[in-house]
Tab-separated table of C-alpha atoms in Angstrom:
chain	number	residue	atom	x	y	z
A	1	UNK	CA	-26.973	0.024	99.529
A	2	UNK	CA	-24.291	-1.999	98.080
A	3	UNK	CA	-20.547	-1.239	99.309
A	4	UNK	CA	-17.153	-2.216	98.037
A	5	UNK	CA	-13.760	-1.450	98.660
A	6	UNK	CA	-11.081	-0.051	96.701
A	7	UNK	CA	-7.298	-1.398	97.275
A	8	UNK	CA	-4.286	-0.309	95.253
A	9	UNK	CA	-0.904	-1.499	95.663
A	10	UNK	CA	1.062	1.127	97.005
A	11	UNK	CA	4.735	1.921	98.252
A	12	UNK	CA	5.880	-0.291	94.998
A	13	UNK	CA	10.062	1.182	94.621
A	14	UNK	CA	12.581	1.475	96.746
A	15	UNK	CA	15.779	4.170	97.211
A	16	UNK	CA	15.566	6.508	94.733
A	17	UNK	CA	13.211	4.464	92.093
A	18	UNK	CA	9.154	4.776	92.548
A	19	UNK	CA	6.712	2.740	90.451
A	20	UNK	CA	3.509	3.921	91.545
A	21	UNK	CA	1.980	7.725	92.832
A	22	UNK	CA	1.299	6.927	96.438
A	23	UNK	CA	0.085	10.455	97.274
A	24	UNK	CA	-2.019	10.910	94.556
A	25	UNK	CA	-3.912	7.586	94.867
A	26	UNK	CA	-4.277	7.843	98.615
A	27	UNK	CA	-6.564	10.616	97.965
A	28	UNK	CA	-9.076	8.025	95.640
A	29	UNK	CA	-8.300	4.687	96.949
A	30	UNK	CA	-9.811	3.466	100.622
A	31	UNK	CA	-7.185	0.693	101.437
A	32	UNK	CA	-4.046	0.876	100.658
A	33	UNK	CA	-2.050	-2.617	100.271
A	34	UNK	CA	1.698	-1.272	101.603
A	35	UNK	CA	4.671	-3.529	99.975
A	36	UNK	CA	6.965	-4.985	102.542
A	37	UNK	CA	10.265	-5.249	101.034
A	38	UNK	CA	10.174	-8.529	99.412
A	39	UNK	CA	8.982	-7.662	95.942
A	40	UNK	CA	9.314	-3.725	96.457
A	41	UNK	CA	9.129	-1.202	99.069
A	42	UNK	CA	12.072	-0.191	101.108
A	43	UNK	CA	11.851	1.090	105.229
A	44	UNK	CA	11.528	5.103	104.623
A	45	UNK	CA	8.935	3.818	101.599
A	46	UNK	CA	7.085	1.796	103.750
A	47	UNK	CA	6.862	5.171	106.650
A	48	UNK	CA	6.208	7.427	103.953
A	49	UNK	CA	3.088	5.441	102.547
A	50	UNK	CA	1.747	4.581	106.191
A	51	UNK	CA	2.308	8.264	107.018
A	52	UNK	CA	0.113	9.399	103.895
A	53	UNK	CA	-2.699	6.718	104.263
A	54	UNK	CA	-2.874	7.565	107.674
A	55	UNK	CA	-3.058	11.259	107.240
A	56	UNK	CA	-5.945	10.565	104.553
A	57	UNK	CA	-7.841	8.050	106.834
A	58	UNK	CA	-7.113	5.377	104.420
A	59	UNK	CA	-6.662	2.006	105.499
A	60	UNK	CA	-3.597	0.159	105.843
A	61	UNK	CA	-2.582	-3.441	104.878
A	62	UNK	CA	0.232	-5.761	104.645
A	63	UNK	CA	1.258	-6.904	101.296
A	64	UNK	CA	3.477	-9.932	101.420
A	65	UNK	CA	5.200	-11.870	98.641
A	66	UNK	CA	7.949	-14.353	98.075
A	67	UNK	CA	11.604	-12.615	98.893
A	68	UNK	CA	11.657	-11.718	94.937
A	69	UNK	CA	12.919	-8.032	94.372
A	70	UNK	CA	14.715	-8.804	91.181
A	71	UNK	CA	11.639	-10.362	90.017
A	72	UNK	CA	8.712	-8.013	91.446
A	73	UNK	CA	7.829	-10.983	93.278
A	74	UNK	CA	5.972	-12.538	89.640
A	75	UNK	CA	8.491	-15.414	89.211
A	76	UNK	CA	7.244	-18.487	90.561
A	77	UNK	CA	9.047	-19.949	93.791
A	78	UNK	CA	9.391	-23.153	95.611
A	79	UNK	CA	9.627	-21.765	99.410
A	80	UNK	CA	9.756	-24.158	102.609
A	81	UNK	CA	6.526	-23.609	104.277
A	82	UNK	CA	8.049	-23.110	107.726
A	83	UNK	CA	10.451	-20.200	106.255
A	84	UNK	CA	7.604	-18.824	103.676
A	85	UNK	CA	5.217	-18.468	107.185
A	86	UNK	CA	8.075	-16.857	109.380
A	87	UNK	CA	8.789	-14.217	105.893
A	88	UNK	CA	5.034	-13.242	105.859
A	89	UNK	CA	5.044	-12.702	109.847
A	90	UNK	CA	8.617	-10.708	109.403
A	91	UNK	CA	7.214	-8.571	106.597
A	92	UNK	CA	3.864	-8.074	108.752
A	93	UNK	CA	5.753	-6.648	111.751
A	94	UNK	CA	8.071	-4.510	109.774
A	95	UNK	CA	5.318	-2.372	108.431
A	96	UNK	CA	3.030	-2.847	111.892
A	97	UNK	CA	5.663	-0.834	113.067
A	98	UNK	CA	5.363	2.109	110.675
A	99	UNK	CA	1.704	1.769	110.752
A	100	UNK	CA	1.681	2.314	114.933
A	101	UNK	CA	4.280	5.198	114.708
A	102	UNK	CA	1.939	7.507	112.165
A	103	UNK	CA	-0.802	6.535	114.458
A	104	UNK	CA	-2.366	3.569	112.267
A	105	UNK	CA	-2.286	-0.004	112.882
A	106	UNK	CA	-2.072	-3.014	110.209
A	107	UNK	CA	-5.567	-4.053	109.268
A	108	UNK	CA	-5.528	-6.968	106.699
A	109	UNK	CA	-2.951	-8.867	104.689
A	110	UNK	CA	-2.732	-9.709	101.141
A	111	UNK	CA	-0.314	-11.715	99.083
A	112	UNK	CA	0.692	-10.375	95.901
A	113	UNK	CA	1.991	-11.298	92.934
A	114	UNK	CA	4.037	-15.347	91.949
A	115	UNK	CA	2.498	-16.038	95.818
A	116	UNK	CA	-1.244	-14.835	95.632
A	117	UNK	CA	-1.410	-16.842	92.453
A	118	UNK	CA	0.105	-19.795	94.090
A	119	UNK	CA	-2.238	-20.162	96.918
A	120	UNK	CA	-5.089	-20.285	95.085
A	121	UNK	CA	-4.497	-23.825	94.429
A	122	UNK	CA	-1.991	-24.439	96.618
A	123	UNK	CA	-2.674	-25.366	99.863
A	124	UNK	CA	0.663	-26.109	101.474
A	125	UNK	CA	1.490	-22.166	100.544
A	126	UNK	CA	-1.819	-21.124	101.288
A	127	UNK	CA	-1.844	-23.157	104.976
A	128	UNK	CA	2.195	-21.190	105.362
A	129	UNK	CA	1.023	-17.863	104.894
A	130	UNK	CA	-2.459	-18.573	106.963
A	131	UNK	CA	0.599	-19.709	110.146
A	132	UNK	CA	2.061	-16.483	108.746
A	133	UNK	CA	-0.924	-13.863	109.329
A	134	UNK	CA	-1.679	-16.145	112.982
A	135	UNK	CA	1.863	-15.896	114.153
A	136	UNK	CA	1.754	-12.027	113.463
A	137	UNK	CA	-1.897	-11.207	114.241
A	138	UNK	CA	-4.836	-13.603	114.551
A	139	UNK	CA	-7.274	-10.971	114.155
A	140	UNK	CA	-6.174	-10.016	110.789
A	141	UNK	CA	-8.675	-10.478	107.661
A	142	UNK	CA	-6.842	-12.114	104.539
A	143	UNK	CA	-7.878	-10.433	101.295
A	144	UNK	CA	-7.809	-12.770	98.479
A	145	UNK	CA	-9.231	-13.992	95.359
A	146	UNK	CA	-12.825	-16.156	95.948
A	147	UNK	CA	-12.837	-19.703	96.022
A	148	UNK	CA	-9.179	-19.579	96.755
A	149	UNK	CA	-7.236	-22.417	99.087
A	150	UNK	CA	-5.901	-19.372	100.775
A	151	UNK	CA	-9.693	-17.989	101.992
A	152	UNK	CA	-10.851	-21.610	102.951
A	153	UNK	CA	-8.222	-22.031	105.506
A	154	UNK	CA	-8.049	-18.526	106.459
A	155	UNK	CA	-11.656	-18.936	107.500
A	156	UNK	CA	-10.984	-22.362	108.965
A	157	UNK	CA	-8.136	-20.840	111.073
A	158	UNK	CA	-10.956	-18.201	112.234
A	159	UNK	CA	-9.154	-15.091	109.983
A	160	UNK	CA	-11.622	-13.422	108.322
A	161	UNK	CA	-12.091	-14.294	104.702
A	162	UNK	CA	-12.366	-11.277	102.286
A	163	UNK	CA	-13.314	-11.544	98.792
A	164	UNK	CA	-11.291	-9.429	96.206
A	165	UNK	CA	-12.045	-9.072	92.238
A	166	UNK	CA	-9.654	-7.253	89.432
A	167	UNK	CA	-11.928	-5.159	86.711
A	168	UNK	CA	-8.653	-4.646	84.612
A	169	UNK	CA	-7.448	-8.453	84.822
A	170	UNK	CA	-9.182	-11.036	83.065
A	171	UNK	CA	-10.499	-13.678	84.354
A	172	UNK	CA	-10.700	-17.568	83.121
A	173	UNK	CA	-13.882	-19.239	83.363
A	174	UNK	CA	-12.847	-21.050	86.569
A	175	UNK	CA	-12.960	-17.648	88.333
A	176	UNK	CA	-8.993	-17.554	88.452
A	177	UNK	CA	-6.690	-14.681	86.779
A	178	UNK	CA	-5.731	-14.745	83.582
A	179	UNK	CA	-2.136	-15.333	83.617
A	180	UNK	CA	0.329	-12.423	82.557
A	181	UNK	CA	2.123	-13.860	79.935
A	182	UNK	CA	-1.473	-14.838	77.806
A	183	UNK	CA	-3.031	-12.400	75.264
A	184	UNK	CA	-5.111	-9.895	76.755
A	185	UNK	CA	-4.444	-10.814	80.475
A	186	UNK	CA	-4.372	-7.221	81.341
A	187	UNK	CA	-7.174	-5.045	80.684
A	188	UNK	CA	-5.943	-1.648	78.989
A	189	UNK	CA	-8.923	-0.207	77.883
A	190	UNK	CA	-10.188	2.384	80.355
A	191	UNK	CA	-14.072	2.996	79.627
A	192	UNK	CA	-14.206	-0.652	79.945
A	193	UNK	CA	-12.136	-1.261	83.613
A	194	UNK	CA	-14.771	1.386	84.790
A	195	UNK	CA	-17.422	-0.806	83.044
A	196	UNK	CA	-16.329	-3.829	84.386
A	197	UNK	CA	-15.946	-2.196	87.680
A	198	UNK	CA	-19.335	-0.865	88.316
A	199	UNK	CA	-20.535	-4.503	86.899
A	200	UNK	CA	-18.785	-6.302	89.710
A	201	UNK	CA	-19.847	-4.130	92.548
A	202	UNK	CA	-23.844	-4.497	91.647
A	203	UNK	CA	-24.653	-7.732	89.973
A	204	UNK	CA	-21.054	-10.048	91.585
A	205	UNK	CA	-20.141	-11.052	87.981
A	206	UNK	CA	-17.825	-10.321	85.001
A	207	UNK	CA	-17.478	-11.188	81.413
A	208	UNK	CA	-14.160	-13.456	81.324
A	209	UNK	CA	-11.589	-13.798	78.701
A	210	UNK	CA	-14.129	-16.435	76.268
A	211	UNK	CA	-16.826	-14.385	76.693
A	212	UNK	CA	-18.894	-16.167	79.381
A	213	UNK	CA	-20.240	-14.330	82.361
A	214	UNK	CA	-18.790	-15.936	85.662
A	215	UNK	CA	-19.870	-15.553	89.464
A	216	UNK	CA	-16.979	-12.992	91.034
A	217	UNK	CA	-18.520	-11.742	94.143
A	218	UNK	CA	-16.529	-9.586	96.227
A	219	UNK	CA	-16.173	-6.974	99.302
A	220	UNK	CA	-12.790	-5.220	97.405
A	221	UNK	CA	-11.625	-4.353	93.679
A	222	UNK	CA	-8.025	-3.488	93.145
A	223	UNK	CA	-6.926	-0.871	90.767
A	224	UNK	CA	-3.579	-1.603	90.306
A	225	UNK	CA	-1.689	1.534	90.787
A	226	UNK	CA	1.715	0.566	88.321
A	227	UNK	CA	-0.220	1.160	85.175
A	228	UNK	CA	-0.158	4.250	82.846
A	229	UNK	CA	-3.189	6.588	84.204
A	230	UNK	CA	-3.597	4.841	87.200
A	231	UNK	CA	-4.880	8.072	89.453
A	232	UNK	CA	-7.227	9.207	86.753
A	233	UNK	CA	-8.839	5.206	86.212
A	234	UNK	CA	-8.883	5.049	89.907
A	235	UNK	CA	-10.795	8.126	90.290
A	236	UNK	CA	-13.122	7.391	87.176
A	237	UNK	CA	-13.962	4.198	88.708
A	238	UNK	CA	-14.628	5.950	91.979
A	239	UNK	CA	-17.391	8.404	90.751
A	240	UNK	CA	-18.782	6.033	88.288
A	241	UNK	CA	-19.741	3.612	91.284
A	242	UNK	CA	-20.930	6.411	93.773
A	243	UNK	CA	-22.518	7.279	90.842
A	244	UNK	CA	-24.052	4.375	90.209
A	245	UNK	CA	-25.200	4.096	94.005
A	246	UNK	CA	-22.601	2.241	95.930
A	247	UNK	CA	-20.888	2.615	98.774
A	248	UNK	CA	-17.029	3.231	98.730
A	249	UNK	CA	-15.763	2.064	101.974
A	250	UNK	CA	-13.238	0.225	103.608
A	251	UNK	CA	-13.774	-3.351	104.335
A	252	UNK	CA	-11.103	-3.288	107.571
């Protein structure tokens, strides 16, 4: 039977100000990719959502990003490798430590945003957050996008290498995300994420933005969790999969 993963980034605000419905998408997602304060996320945000996901059995992971919270950690950044690598192990241990205390433990790390982008292609930021993940925990997997910089020397540093795909992002025909600012880079229409969803978990392929089918094989699909209906996609995409006969499970 084929299994995937489903990842949402979660614990996206900080004080008073919340972008995205932790509780509710705890109860559909099974990872949960916990912002560290860089890009969002504050210290009693970061317990909160490691108290919830552990609560609900979902798994927890390490979201890292440039030191961007004006920017939501989308505006592209020119960081010394030495200081980006000691930022992703700081942000790693700050939420290892919220994970322990609600009885959890850090199981992955992902980039998001300006740096996941950047180490696709990148390999001087991709090798940085790679020292990163190995100064905090060698055992850690790296969830990324396939064929990425950032997998190839993940695997090379013996971190295991997880593919990821996005059904409501679309893709170029290199495999790589659409970016943000281009027409139709984000995928609104619902009937068609859950399409595009259930596509990528059985056959490992997706229609990009010309119209070509690519190769996007993956263990995880993220449903990003600051969009309007967010719970309700994420738990359409759910049933439509089980549905369709796979396996909703966490990779970590």
């Amino acid at each position: 039977m084929t299994a995937i993963d489903l990842n949402a980034d979660l614990g996206e605000g900080f004080g008073r100000w919340r972008l995205t419905d932790d509780e509710r998408l705890l109860s559909v997602v099974t990872s949960a990719n916990v912002a560290c304060g860089f890009h969002a996320g504050d210290a009693a945000t970061m317990r909160r959502v490691c108290e919830l996901a552990a609560a609900r059995g979902v798994t927890i992971g390490a979201q890292v990003s440039y030191r961007d919270l004006a920017g939501f950690g989308r505006r592209a950044m020119d960081v010394p490798p030495a200081e980006l690598a000691a930022e992703v192990a700081y942000q790693i241990g700050a939420l290892e430590v919220f994970a322990r205390a609600a009885g959890a433990r850090v199981a992955y790390v992902k980039p998001h945003g300006a740096l996941y982008n950047r180490v696709v292609h990148d390999e001087d930021q991709a090798a940085a957050v790679v020292d990163g993940v190995l100064l905090a925990d060698a055992s850690l997997p790296v969830l990324g996008l396939p064929g990425s910089r950032l997998l190839e020397l993940a695997g090379k540093a013996g971190l295991p290498a997880v593919t990821e795909a996005f059904a409501d992002r679309a893709y170029t025909d290199a495999g790589t995300l659409l970016p943000r600012d281009r027409d139709g880079a984000v995928v609104s229409d619902p009937e068609t994420v859950v399409e595009r969803s259930v596509d990528l978990a059985l056959s490992g392929s997706v229609v990009a933005h010309s119209g070509a089918r690519i190769q996007v094989r993956a263990r995880s699909l993220c449903l990003h969790g600051d969009t309007a209906g967010a719970v309700d996609l994420a738990r359409r995409v759910r049933e439509r999969l089980e549905a369709a006969g796979v396996r909703v499970e966490a990779f970590a």
